[in-house]
mmCIF file of C-alpha atoms in Angstrom:
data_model
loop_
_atom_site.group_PDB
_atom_site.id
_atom_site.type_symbol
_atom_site.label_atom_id
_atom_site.label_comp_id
_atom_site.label_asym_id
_atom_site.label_seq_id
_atom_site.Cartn_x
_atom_site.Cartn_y
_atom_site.Cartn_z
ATOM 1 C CA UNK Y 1 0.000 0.000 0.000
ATOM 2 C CA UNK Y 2 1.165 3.507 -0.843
ATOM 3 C CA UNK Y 3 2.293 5.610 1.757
ATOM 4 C CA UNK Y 4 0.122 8.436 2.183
ATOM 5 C CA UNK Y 5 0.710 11.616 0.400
ATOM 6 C CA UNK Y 6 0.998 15.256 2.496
ATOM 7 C CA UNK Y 7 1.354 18.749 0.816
ATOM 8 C CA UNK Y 8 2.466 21.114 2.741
ATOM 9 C CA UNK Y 9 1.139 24.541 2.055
ATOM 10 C CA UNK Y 10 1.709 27.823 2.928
ATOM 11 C CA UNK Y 11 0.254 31.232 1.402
ATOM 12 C CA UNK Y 12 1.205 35.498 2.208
ATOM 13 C CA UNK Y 13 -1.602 37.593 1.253
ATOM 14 C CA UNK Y 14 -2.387 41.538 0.703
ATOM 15 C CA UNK Y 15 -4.284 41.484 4.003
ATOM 16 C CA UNK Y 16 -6.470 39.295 6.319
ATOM 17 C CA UNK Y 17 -10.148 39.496 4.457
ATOM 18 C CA UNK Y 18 -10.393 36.696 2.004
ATOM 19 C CA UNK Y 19 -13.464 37.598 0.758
ATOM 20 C CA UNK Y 20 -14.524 36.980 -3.035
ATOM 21 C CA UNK Y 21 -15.540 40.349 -3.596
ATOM 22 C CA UNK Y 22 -13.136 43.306 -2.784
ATOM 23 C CA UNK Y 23 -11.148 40.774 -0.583
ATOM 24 C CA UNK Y 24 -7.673 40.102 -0.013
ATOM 25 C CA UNK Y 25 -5.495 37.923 -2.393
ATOM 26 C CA UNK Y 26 -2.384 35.778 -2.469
ATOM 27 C CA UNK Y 27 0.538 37.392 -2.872
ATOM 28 C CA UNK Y 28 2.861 34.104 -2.599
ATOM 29 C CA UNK Y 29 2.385 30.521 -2.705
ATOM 30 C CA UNK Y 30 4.752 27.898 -1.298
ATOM 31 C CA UNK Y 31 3.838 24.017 -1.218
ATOM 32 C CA UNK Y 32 5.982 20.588 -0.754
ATOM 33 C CA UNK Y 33 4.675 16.925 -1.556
ATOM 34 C CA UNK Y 34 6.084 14.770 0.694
ATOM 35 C CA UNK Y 35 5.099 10.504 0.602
ATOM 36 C CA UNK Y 36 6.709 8.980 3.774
ATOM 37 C CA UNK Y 37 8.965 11.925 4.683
ATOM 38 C CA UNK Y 38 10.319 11.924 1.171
ATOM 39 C CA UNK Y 39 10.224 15.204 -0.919
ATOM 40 C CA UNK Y 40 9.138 14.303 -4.072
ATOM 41 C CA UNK Y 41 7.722 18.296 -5.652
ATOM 42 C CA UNK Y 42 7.998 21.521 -4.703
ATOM 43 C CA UNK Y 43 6.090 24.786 -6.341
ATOM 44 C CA UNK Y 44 7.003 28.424 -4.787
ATOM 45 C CA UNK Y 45 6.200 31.819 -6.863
ATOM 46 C CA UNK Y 46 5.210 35.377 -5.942
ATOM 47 C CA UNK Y 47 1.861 36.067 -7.122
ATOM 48 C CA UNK Y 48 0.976 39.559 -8.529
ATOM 49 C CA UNK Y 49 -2.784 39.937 -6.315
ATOM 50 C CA UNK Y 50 -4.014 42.302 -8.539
ATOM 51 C CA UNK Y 51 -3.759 44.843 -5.826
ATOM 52 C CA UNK Y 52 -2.078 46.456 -3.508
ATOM 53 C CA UNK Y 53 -0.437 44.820 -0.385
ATOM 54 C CA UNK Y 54 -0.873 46.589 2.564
ATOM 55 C CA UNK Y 55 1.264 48.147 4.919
ATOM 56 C CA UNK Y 56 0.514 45.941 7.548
ATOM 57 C CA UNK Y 57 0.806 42.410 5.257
ATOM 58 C CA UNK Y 58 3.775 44.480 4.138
ATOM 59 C CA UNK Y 59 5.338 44.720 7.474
ATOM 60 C CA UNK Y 60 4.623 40.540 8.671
ATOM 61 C CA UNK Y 61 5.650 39.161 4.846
ATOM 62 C CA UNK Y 62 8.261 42.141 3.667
ATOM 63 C CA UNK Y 63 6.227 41.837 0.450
ATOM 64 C CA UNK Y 64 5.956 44.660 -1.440
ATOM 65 C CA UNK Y 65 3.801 45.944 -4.499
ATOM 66 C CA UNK Y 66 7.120 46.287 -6.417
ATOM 67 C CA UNK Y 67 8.054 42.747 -5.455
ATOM 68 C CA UNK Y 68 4.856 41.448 -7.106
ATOM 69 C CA UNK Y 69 4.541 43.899 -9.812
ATOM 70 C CA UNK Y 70 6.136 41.737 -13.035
ATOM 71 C CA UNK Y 71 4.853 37.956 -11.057
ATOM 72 C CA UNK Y 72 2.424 36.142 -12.598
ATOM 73 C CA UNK Y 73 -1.680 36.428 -11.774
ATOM 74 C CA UNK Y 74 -2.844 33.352 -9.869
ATOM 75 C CA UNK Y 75 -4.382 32.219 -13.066
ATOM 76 C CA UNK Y 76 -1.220 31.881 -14.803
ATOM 77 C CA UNK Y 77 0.484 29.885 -11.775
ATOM 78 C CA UNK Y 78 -2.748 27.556 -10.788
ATOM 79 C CA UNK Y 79 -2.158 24.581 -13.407
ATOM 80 C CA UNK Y 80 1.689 24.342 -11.658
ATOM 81 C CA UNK Y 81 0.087 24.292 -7.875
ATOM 82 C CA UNK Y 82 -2.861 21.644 -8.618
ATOM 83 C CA UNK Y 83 -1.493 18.805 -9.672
ATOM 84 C CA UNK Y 84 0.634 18.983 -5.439
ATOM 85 C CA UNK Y 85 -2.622 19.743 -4.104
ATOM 86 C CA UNK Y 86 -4.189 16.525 -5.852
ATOM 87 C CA UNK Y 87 -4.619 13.140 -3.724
ATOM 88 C CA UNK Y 88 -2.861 14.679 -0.429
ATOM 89 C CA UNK Y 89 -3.825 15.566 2.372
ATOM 90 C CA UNK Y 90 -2.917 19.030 3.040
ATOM 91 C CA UNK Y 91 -1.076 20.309 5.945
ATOM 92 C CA UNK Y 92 -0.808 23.789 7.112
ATOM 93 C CA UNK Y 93 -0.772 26.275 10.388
ATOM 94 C CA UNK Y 94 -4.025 27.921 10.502
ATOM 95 C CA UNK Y 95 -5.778 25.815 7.734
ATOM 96 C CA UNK Y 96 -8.693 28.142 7.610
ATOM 97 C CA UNK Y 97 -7.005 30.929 6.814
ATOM 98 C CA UNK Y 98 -4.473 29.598 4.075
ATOM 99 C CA UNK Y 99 -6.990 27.209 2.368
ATOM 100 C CA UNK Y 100 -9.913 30.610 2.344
ATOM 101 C CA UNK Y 101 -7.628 32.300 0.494
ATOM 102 C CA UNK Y 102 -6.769 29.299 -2.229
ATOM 103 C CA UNK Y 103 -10.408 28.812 -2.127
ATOM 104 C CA UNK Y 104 -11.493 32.115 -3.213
ATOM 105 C CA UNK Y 105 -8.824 32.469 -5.772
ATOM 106 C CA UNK Y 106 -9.911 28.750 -7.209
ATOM 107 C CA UNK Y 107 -13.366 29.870 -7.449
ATOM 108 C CA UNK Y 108 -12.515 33.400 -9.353
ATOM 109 C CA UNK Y 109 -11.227 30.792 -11.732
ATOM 110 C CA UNK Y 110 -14.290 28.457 -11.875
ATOM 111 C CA UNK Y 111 -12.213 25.781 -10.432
ATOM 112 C CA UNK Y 112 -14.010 23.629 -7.655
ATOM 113 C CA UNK Y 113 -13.043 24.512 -4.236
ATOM 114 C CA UNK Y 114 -10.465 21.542 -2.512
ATOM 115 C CA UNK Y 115 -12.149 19.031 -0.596
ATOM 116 C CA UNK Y 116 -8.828 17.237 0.966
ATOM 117 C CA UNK Y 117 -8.587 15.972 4.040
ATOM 118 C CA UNK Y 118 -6.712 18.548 5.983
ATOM 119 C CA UNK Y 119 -3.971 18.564 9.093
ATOM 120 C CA UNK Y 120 -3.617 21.409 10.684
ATOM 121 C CA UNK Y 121 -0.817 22.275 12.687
ATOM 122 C CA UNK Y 122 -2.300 24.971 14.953
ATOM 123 C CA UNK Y 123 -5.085 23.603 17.269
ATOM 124 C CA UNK Y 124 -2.857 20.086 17.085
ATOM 125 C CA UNK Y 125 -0.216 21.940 18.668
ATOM 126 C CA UNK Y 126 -2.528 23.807 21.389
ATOM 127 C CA UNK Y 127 -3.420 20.865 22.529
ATOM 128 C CA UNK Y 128 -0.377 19.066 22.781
ATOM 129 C CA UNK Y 129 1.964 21.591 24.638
ATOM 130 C CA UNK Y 130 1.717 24.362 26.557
ATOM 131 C CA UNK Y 131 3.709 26.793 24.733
ATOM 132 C CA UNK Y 132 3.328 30.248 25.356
ATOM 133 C CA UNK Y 133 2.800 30.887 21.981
ATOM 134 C CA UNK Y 134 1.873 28.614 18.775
ATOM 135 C CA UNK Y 135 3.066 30.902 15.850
ATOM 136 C CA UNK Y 136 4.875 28.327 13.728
ATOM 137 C CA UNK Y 137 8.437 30.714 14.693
ATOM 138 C CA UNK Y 138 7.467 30.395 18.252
ATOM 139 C CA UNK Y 139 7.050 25.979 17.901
ATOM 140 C CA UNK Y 140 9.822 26.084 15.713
ATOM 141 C CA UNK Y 141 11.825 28.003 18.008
ATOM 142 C CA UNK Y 142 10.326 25.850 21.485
ATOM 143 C CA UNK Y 143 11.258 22.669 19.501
ATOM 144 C CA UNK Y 144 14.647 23.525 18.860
ATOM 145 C CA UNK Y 145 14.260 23.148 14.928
ATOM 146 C CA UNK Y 146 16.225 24.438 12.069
ATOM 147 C CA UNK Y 147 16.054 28.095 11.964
ATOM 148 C CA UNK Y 148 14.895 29.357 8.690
ATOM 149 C CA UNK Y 149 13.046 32.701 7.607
ATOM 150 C CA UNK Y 150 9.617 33.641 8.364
ATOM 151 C CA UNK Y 151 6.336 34.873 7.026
ATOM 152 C CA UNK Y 152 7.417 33.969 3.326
ATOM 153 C CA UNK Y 153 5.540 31.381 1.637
ATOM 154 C CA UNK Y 154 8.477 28.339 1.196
ATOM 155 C CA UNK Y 155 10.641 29.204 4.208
ATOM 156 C CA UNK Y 156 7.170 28.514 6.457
ATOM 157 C CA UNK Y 157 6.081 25.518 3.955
ATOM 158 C CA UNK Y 158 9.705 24.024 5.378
ATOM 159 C CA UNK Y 159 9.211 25.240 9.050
ATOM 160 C CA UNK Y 160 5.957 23.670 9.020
ATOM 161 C CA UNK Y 161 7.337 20.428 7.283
ATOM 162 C CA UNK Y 162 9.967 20.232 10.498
ATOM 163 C CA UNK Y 163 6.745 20.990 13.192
ATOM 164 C CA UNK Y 164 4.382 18.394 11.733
ATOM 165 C CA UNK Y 165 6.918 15.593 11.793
ATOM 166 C CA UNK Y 166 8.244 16.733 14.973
ATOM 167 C CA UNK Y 167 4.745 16.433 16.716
#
């Protein structure tokens, strides 16, 4: 029997309201398909939202409009990210709030929204330790994991790699 398949995913936005109308949008994507620990594809890209990021996304992702400004829409990038979010189940820290924001910009495309099973870090963490804090650079940091970047799309896809098979 295969072993099962986890993508990792990870997305920086323009701001915090993921609605479909006059919402927020991805600004970068990062995502790794793993099968039994092994790495076997990897997408990253800075996404051009089709608006401006603001200064406060600006300030936690260091994302700016000039950044972003030659990237490719979502639209153009979507066909490279669906075939890692196929058949897994997805992982990520605060699931809600990464997967309303792919979920939104799938449905501007007509594209069904994803109906994977889904891990997510956060409230698994909560209720396993008692850490202060449960940003992923706080676990990351309590665990004593690699240190890496954060609040960019692929450095947290990694982080959160390290957390989930830590816990």
């Amino acid at each position: 029997m295969d072993e099962v398949l986890f993508t990792f995913l990870d997305v920086e936005t323009t701001g915090l309201n993921s609605a479909i109308r006059g919402g927020d949008r991805i600004c970068e994507i990062g995502l790794l398909r793993c099968r039994g620990g092994e790495e076997i594809a990897a997408y990253h890209s800075l996404i051009n939202p089709g608006r401006p990021i603001s200064l406060a996304a600006q300030a936690v992702n260091h994302i700016t409009d000039d950044m972003v400004a030659d990237a490719p829409p979502f639209s153009k990038i979507v066909e490279k990210a669906l075939p890692l979010l196929e058949d897994a189940v997805l992982v990520a820290h605060n699931a809600p709030f990464d997967l309303s924001f792919l979920n939104v910009q799938l449905s501007l495309l007509l594209i069904p929204e994803l109906k994977n099973q889904v891990v997510d870090t956060l409230p698994l963490a909560r209720s396993l330790y008692g850490f202060p804090s449960n940003s992923l650079g706080n676990l990351r940091r309590y665990m004593g994991l690699n240190i890496r970047g954060e609040h960019r799309a692929m450095e947290d896809v990694l982080t959160l790699r390290d957390v989930f098979l830590h816990i």
